Amino acid sequence: MKIAVIGAGTIGLSWATLFAAHGHEVRVSDPRPDLAEALGDLDVHIAGSVGEAVRDVDVVQENGPERLDFKRELFARLVAEAPAHALLLSSSSAIPSSEFTAGIDGSRVLIGHPFNPPHIMPLVEVVPNPRTREEAVRDAVGFYRSLGRVPVVERKEVPGFVGNRLQNALQREAIHLVQAGVVDPAGLDEVVVNSLGLRWAAVGPFLGAHLGGGPGGYRHLATHIGASMQRITPGRPDPAATERVIAAVEKAYGDKAYKDLAAERDRKQLAILTAREQGDTE
Ligand SMILES: NC(=O)c1ccc[n+]([C@@H]2O[C@H](COP(=O)([O-])OP(=O)(O)OC[C@H]3O[C@@H](n4cnc5c(N)ncnc54)[C@H](O)[C@@H]3O)[C@@H](O)[C@H]2O)c1
């Protein structure tokens, strides 16, 4: 496959590494004067312009500056200059593609947002805009899967998508706790690395909570401990909304036995702990 990487900073260089490692023909475009040096001995082609980079490619992965005006102008060019079949993917961290495709054909434009560095982190958030064709969503998912990534399709455009919104929520509270003198930064990092971080590498917040409820699952946790959590989540409880989330979690995990899910979580957590201890001693 021929792939254009537009913008070769932190994210573009990492994508280029991954694409080249999978044997794809990669064309890189970036006006930075030290581009050749930054690419080192990566097996990629340096294009003299965006037009040259995208001329006969199947996929474009855009990683330029996180500015609406930049992405608007660039995507207008990409739609005009890339082949009609090419997927046009943006690494944007927070700007939904409907914002930079207003007035142009957005049917093959969508977000493919990685976590840094994309040649190592598996997640890619695939976020179509309302005009993105379903076929383009399917192709993007297939493309990222073929690279060993884990694409997750998100059906509504929200600024920051899912990953960065979660990260921001936690970061906001972390900053608050340090500012309030509850804990210092190193102490807070210890809390995360030895609890939530470890857990979330094995199970996500919902499966983690489902198992936290024991054999009674998420329903038990939400109604039992959930009530005491009300102390830190101000606002009136909304039993109907809680019930909808309980139903969604039970739909996702309710058909699996507690003991099997808990055993799988424990196996993964122990493997992660073992790997971490090995990392400590190397
Ligand atoms: N850094 C992260 O952790 C991270 C994670 C996920 C997604 N992203 C997103 O990826 C994109 C790139 O972020 P980054 O951190 O790599 O930024 P960066 O500043 O490291 O790189 C941006 C690159 O774009 C280049 N550029 C500027 N004008 C250009 C043009 N006309 N054509 C081609 N290239 C041009 C710059 O020279 C620079 O090398 C942003 O949209 C950002 O939100 C960043």
Tab-separated table of C-alpha atoms and ligand atoms in Angstrom:
chain	number	residue	atom	x	y	z
A	1	MET	CA	0.000	0.000	0.000
A	2	LYS	CA	1.157	3.579	-0.656
A	3	ILE	CA	0.739	5.911	2.289
A	4	ALA	CA	1.376	9.658	2.617
A	5	VAL	CA	2.423	11.024	5.997
A	6	ILE	CA	1.759	14.764	6.107
A	7	GLY	CA	3.555	16.394	9.003
A	8	ALA	CA	6.553	14.582	10.485
A	9	GLY	CA	6.779	15.813	14.053
A	10	THR	CA	6.285	13.627	17.127
A	11	ILE	CA	3.267	11.759	15.741
A	12	GLY	CA	4.076	11.713	12.009
A	13	LEU	CA	7.530	10.200	12.570
A	14	SER	CA	6.038	7.497	14.746
A	15	TRP	CA	3.319	6.649	12.183
A	16	ALA	CA	5.972	6.590	9.432
A	17	THR	CA	7.975	4.098	11.523
A	18	LEU	CA	4.941	1.831	11.894
A	19	PHE	CA	3.890	2.051	8.232
A	20	ALA	CA	7.414	1.339	6.996
A	21	ALA	CA	7.808	-1.571	9.436
A	22	HIS	CA	4.712	-3.141	7.834
A	23	GLY	CA	6.306	-2.950	4.402
A	24	HIS	CA	4.255	-0.036	3.032
A	25	GLU	CA	5.618	2.542	0.600
A	26	VAL	CA	5.667	5.754	2.631
A	27	ARG	CA	5.912	9.342	1.316
A	28	VAL	CA	6.582	12.037	3.861
A	29	SER	CA	5.911	15.742	3.473
A	30	ASP	CA	6.946	18.346	6.061
A	31	PRO	CA	8.576	21.753	5.509
A	32	ARG	CA	10.876	21.323	8.518
A	33	PRO	CA	14.459	21.985	7.378
A	34	ASP	CA	15.839	18.986	9.319
A	35	LEU	CA	13.397	16.475	7.815
A	36	ALA	CA	16.037	14.122	6.385
A	37	GLU	CA	17.883	14.087	9.700
A	38	ALA	CA	14.651	13.490	11.654
A	39	LEU	CA	13.772	10.525	9.416
A	40	GLY	CA	17.245	9.009	9.960
A	41	ASP	CA	17.491	5.627	8.269
A	42	LEU	CA	13.747	5.049	7.976
A	43	ASP	CA	12.922	3.479	4.623
A	44	VAL	CA	10.606	6.249	3.360
A	45	HIS	CA	10.499	8.691	0.449
A	46	ILE	CA	10.784	12.432	1.097
A	47	ALA	CA	8.244	14.317	-1.013
A	48	GLY	CA	8.949	17.868	-2.105
A	49	SER	CA	5.353	18.968	-1.540
A	50	VAL	CA	2.003	17.793	-0.216
A	51	GLY	CA	0.827	17.359	-3.825
A	52	GLU	CA	3.773	15.090	-4.644
A	53	ALA	CA	3.294	13.069	-1.434
A	54	VAL	CA	-0.358	12.253	-2.092
A	55	ARG	CA	-0.297	11.871	-5.877
A	56	ASP	CA	-0.896	8.100	-6.123
A	57	VAL	CA	-1.458	6.987	-2.531
A	58	ASP	CA	-4.156	4.797	-0.988
A	59	VAL	CA	-4.084	6.414	2.456
A	60	VAL	CA	-3.118	9.845	3.809
A	61	GLN	CA	-2.356	10.192	7.530
A	62	GLU	CA	-2.274	13.885	8.469
A	63	ASN	CA	-0.221	14.981	11.491
A	64	GLY	CA	0.284	18.692	11.034
A	65	PRO	CA	-0.225	21.423	13.623
A	66	GLU	CA	-3.390	21.184	15.753
A	67	ARG	CA	-4.968	24.316	14.262
A	68	LEU	CA	-8.353	24.548	12.605
A	69	ASP	CA	-7.145	26.962	9.883
A	70	PHE	CA	-4.238	24.637	9.028
A	71	LYS	CA	-6.393	21.506	8.806
A	72	ARG	CA	-9.114	23.320	6.854
A	73	GLU	CA	-6.672	24.481	4.184
A	74	LEU	CA	-4.784	21.191	4.043
A	75	PHE	CA	-7.872	18.981	3.737
A	76	ALA	CA	-9.232	21.144	0.918
A	77	ARG	CA	-5.957	20.368	-0.890
A	78	LEU	CA	-6.054	16.683	-0.001
A	79	VAL	CA	-9.610	16.279	-1.295
A	80	ALA	CA	-8.574	17.973	-4.540
A	81	GLU	CA	-5.179	16.334	-5.031
A	82	ALA	CA	-5.260	12.805	-3.541
A	83	PRO	CA	-6.697	9.978	-5.696
A	84	ALA	CA	-10.493	9.612	-5.398
A	85	HIS	CA	-10.192	6.239	-3.620
A	86	ALA	CA	-7.682	7.441	-0.994
A	87	LEU	CA	-8.701	7.491	2.662
A	88	LEU	CA	-7.979	10.872	4.267
A	89	LEU	CA	-7.200	10.374	7.961
A	90	SER	CA	-6.325	13.016	10.539
A	91	SER	CA	-4.443	12.428	13.794
A	92	SER	CA	-6.153	15.471	15.328
A	93	SER	CA	-6.366	15.262	19.124
A	94	ALA	CA	-9.403	17.415	19.656
A	95	ILE	CA	-10.793	18.918	16.430
A	96	PRO	CA	-13.618	16.873	14.863
A	97	SER	CA	-13.320	16.511	11.078
A	98	SER	CA	-16.720	18.133	10.395
A	99	GLU	CA	-15.070	21.378	11.529
A	100	PHE	CA	-12.355	21.268	8.893
A	101	THR	CA	-14.423	19.767	6.065
A	102	ALA	CA	-17.233	22.338	6.043
A	103	GLY	CA	-17.714	23.313	2.393
A	104	ILE	CA	-15.632	20.438	0.955
A	105	ASP	CA	-16.349	16.761	0.293
A	106	GLY	CA	-15.947	15.108	3.710
A	107	SER	CA	-17.118	11.664	2.600
A	108	ARG	CA	-13.700	9.986	2.877
A	109	VAL	CA	-12.320	12.207	5.639
A	110	LEU	CA	-12.261	10.960	9.211
A	111	ILE	CA	-10.210	11.071	12.372
A	112	GLY	CA	-7.668	8.335	13.090
A	113	HIS	CA	-6.454	9.581	16.456
A	114	PRO	CA	-3.590	7.648	18.031
A	115	PHE	CA	-2.043	7.811	21.464
A	116	ASN	CA	1.598	8.784	21.469
A	117	PRO	CA	3.669	6.993	20.224
A	118	PRO	CA	1.438	5.299	17.629
A	119	HIS	CA	4.073	2.732	16.644
A	120	ILE	CA	3.757	1.333	20.187
A	121	MET	CA	0.346	2.320	21.604
A	122	PRO	CA	-2.412	0.108	20.153
A	123	LEU	CA	-5.439	2.452	20.298
A	124	VAL	CA	-6.676	4.421	17.296
A	125	GLU	CA	-9.913	6.361	17.750
A	126	VAL	CA	-11.785	6.243	14.437
A	127	VAL	CA	-14.239	9.144	14.351
A	128	PRO	CA	-16.318	9.785	11.228
A	129	ASN	CA	-18.087	13.081	10.591
A	130	PRO	CA	-21.780	12.964	9.652
A	131	ARG	CA	-20.856	12.931	5.934
A	132	THR	CA	-18.179	10.220	6.115
A	133	ARG	CA	-19.214	7.202	4.031
A	134	GLU	CA	-19.668	3.940	5.951
A	135	GLU	CA	-17.261	2.276	3.508
A	136	ALA	CA	-14.528	4.741	4.557
A	137	VAL	CA	-15.125	3.889	8.234
A	138	ARG	CA	-14.845	0.178	7.410
A	139	ASP	CA	-11.674	0.737	5.379
A	140	ALA	CA	-10.079	2.807	8.160
A	141	VAL	CA	-10.830	0.078	10.712
A	142	GLY	CA	-9.369	-2.563	8.367
A	143	PHE	CA	-6.310	-0.427	7.685
A	144	TYR	CA	-5.469	0.123	11.364
A	145	ARG	CA	-6.174	-3.540	12.221
A	146	SER	CA	-3.774	-4.609	9.473
A	147	LEU	CA	-1.096	-2.612	11.331
A	148	GLY	CA	-1.793	-4.475	14.581
A	149	ARG	CA	-3.604	-1.491	16.110
A	150	VAL	CA	-6.882	-1.559	18.035
A	151	PRO	CA	-9.334	0.782	16.271
A	152	VAL	CA	-12.411	1.912	18.213
A	153	VAL	CA	-15.182	3.595	16.212
A	154	GLU	CA	-16.812	6.536	17.979
A	155	ARG	CA	-20.167	7.487	16.530
A	156	LYS	CA	-20.572	11.046	17.796
A	157	GLU	CA	-18.075	13.857	17.319
A	158	VAL	CA	-17.118	15.444	20.639
A	159	PRO	CA	-14.090	17.731	21.105
A	160	GLY	CA	-11.175	15.653	22.409
A	161	PHE	CA	-12.934	12.392	21.448
A	162	VAL	CA	-12.914	9.733	24.214
A	163	GLY	CA	-9.292	9.109	25.192
A	164	ASN	CA	-8.301	12.721	25.748
A	165	ARG	CA	-11.544	13.509	27.560
A	166	LEU	CA	-10.834	10.690	30.007
A	167	GLN	CA	-7.230	11.785	30.355
A	168	ASN	CA	-8.309	15.390	30.953
A	169	ALA	CA	-10.861	14.451	33.593
A	170	LEU	CA	-8.247	12.552	35.578
A	171	GLN	CA	-5.611	15.240	35.059
A	172	ARG	CA	-8.009	17.933	36.259
A	173	GLU	CA	-8.635	16.089	39.516
A	174	ALA	CA	-4.913	15.284	39.916
A	175	ILE	CA	-4.032	18.977	39.622
A	176	HIS	CA	-6.807	19.878	42.055
A	177	LEU	CA	-5.597	17.352	44.663
A	178	VAL	CA	-2.014	18.668	44.418
A	179	GLN	CA	-3.141	22.299	44.563
A	180	ALA	CA	-5.336	21.530	47.579
A	181	GLY	CA	-2.307	20.023	49.365
A	182	VAL	CA	-3.877	16.564	49.658
A	183	VAL	CA	-0.930	14.790	48.007
A	184	ASP	CA	2.264	15.751	46.193
A	185	PRO	CA	2.870	14.901	42.495
A	186	ALA	CA	5.078	11.885	43.232
A	187	GLY	CA	2.546	10.533	45.733
A	188	LEU	CA	-0.271	10.965	43.235
A	189	ASP	CA	1.766	9.165	40.557
A	190	GLU	CA	2.349	6.286	43.014
A	191	VAL	CA	-1.396	6.047	43.619
A	192	VAL	CA	-2.131	5.795	39.882
A	193	VAL	CA	0.730	3.478	38.916
A	194	ASN	CA	-0.104	1.040	41.732
A	195	SER	CA	-3.873	0.952	41.348
A	196	LEU	CA	-5.807	2.495	38.484
A	197	GLY	CA	-3.038	2.340	35.892
A	198	LEU	CA	-2.344	-1.298	36.663
A	199	ARG	CA	-6.031	-2.189	36.676
A	200	TRP	CA	-6.841	-0.293	33.507
A	201	ALA	CA	-4.093	-2.041	31.582
A	202	ALA	CA	-6.029	-5.270	32.201
A	203	VAL	CA	-9.690	-4.189	32.336
A	204	GLY	CA	-11.352	-0.856	31.558
A	205	PRO	CA	-13.342	1.235	34.025
A	206	PHE	CA	-16.637	-0.577	33.328
A	207	LEU	CA	-15.409	-4.169	33.410
A	208	GLY	CA	-13.256	-3.203	36.423
A	209	ALA	CA	-16.343	-1.883	38.216
A	210	HIS	CA	-18.427	-4.899	37.154
A	211	LEU	CA	-15.835	-7.144	38.818
A	212	GLY	CA	-15.590	-4.735	41.763
A	213	GLY	CA	-19.231	-5.580	42.463
A	214	GLY	CA	-18.317	-9.267	42.958
A	215	PRO	CA	-20.814	-11.844	41.725
A	216	GLY	CA	-23.516	-9.118	41.939
A	217	GLY	CA	-21.606	-7.238	39.232
A	218	TYR	CA	-21.985	-3.616	38.219
A	219	ARG	CA	-25.544	-3.472	39.568
A	220	HIS	CA	-24.352	-4.285	43.072
A	221	LEU	CA	-21.430	-1.821	42.856
A	222	ALA	CA	-23.587	1.009	41.505
A	223	THR	CA	-26.293	0.616	44.116
A	224	HIS	CA	-24.038	-0.291	47.063
A	225	ILE	CA	-20.742	1.637	46.829
A	226	GLY	CA	-22.223	3.981	44.224
A	227	ALA	CA	-24.418	5.491	46.909
A	228	SER	CA	-21.419	6.401	49.070
A	229	MET	CA	-19.606	7.803	45.997
A	230	GLN	CA	-22.381	10.376	45.905
A	231	ARG	CA	-20.290	12.208	48.542
A	232	ILE	CA	-17.697	13.055	45.866
A	233	THR	CA	-20.037	13.370	42.896
A	234	PRO	CA	-22.313	16.255	43.733
A	235	GLY	CA	-25.714	16.552	42.155
A	236	ARG	CA	-28.924	14.667	42.620
A	237	PRO	CA	-28.825	10.923	41.896
A	238	ASP	CA	-30.742	9.985	38.751
A	239	PRO	CA	-31.930	6.383	39.227
A	240	ALA	CA	-33.269	6.087	35.650
A	241	ALA	CA	-29.919	7.188	34.153
A	242	THR	CA	-28.041	4.836	36.508
A	243	GLU	CA	-30.324	1.989	35.456
A	244	ARG	CA	-29.553	2.655	31.777
A	245	VAL	CA	-25.806	2.398	32.429
A	246	ILE	CA	-26.284	-0.764	34.500
A	247	ALA	CA	-28.259	-2.288	31.609
A	248	ALA	CA	-25.518	-1.309	29.114
A	249	VAL	CA	-22.770	-2.862	31.271
A	250	GLU	CA	-24.832	-6.026	31.795
A	251	LYS	CA	-25.354	-6.222	28.034
A	252	ALA	CA	-21.577	-5.991	27.531
A	253	TYR	CA	-20.468	-8.451	30.235
A	254	GLY	CA	-23.538	-10.006	31.883
A	255	ASP	CA	-23.409	-13.246	29.876
A	256	LYS	CA	-19.954	-14.160	31.223
A	257	ALA	CA	-19.392	-15.870	34.572
A	258	TYR	CA	-17.898	-13.697	37.318
A	259	LYS	CA	-15.247	-16.242	38.203
A	260	ASP	CA	-14.024	-16.548	34.591
A	261	LEU	CA	-13.805	-12.779	34.120
A	262	ALA	CA	-12.076	-12.331	37.492
A	263	ALA	CA	-9.579	-15.112	36.693
A	264	GLU	CA	-8.755	-13.483	33.334
A	265	ARG	CA	-8.284	-10.085	35.000
A	266	ASP	CA	-5.986	-11.607	37.631
A	267	ARG	CA	-3.884	-13.422	35.008
A	268	LYS	CA	-3.407	-10.203	33.060
A	269	GLN	CA	-2.683	-8.077	36.124
A	270	LEU	CA	-0.096	-10.546	37.382
A	271	ALA	CA	1.547	-10.654	33.921
A	272	ILE	CA	1.697	-6.844	33.859
A	273	LEU	CA	3.158	-6.735	37.379
A	274	THR	CA	5.773	-9.338	36.430
A	275	ALA	CA	6.724	-7.387	33.297
A	276	ARG	CA	7.003	-4.227	35.380
A	277	GLU	CA	9.257	-5.899	37.919
A	278	GLN	CA	11.470	-7.112	35.055
A	279	GLY	CA	11.576	-3.533	33.762
A	280	ASP	CA	12.631	-2.355	37.240
A	281	THR	CA	15.616	-4.674	37.337
A	282	GLU	CA	16.891	-4.133	33.760
B	1	LIG	N1	1.859	14.755	20.471
B	1	LIG	C1	0.888	13.951	20.877
B	1	LIG	O1	0.920	13.361	21.983
B	1	LIG	C2	-0.297	13.679	19.967
B	1	LIG	C3	-1.036	12.507	20.157
B	1	LIG	C4	-2.080	12.214	19.278
B	1	LIG	C5	-2.394	13.084	18.245
B	1	LIG	N2	-1.667	14.238	18.091
B	1	LIG	C6	-2.037	15.123	16.975
B	1	LIG	O2	-1.140	14.883	15.899
B	1	LIG	C7	-0.935	16.092	15.167
B	1	LIG	C8	0.557	16.403	15.168
B	1	LIG	O3	0.984	16.585	16.498
B	1	LIG	P1	2.534	16.513	16.895
B	1	LIG	O4	2.576	16.412	18.366
B	1	LIG	O5	3.220	15.481	16.068
B	1	LIG	O6	3.001	17.985	16.470
B	1	LIG	P2	4.479	18.469	16.061
B	1	LIG	O7	4.509	19.923	16.302
B	1	LIG	O8	5.514	17.606	16.699
B	1	LIG	O9	4.518	18.182	14.486
B	1	LIG	C9	3.790	18.922	13.548
B	1	LIG	C10	4.574	18.899	12.264
B	1	LIG	O10	3.799	19.483	11.223
B	1	LIG	C11	4.719	20.108	10.356
B	1	LIG	N3	4.055	21.023	9.429
B	1	LIG	C12	3.794	22.344	9.581
B	1	LIG	N4	3.230	22.828	8.455
B	1	LIG	C13	3.141	21.796	7.583
B	1	LIG	C14	2.674	21.671	6.239
B	1	LIG	N5	2.166	22.695	5.578
B	1	LIG	N6	2.750	20.444	5.644
B	1	LIG	C15	3.241	19.377	6.300
B	1	LIG	N7	3.714	19.447	7.563
B	1	LIG	C16	3.647	20.638	8.201
B	1	LIG	C17	5.708	20.793	11.291
B	1	LIG	O11	6.918	21.122	10.624
B	1	LIG	C18	5.891	19.713	12.341
B	1	LIG	O12	6.994	18.855	12.064
B	1	LIG	C19	-1.791	17.166	15.849
B	1	LIG	O13	-3.027	17.274	15.194
B	1	LIG	C20	-1.942	16.621	17.248
B	1	LIG	O14	-3.121	17.068	17.893
B	1	LIG	C21	-0.608	14.549	18.907
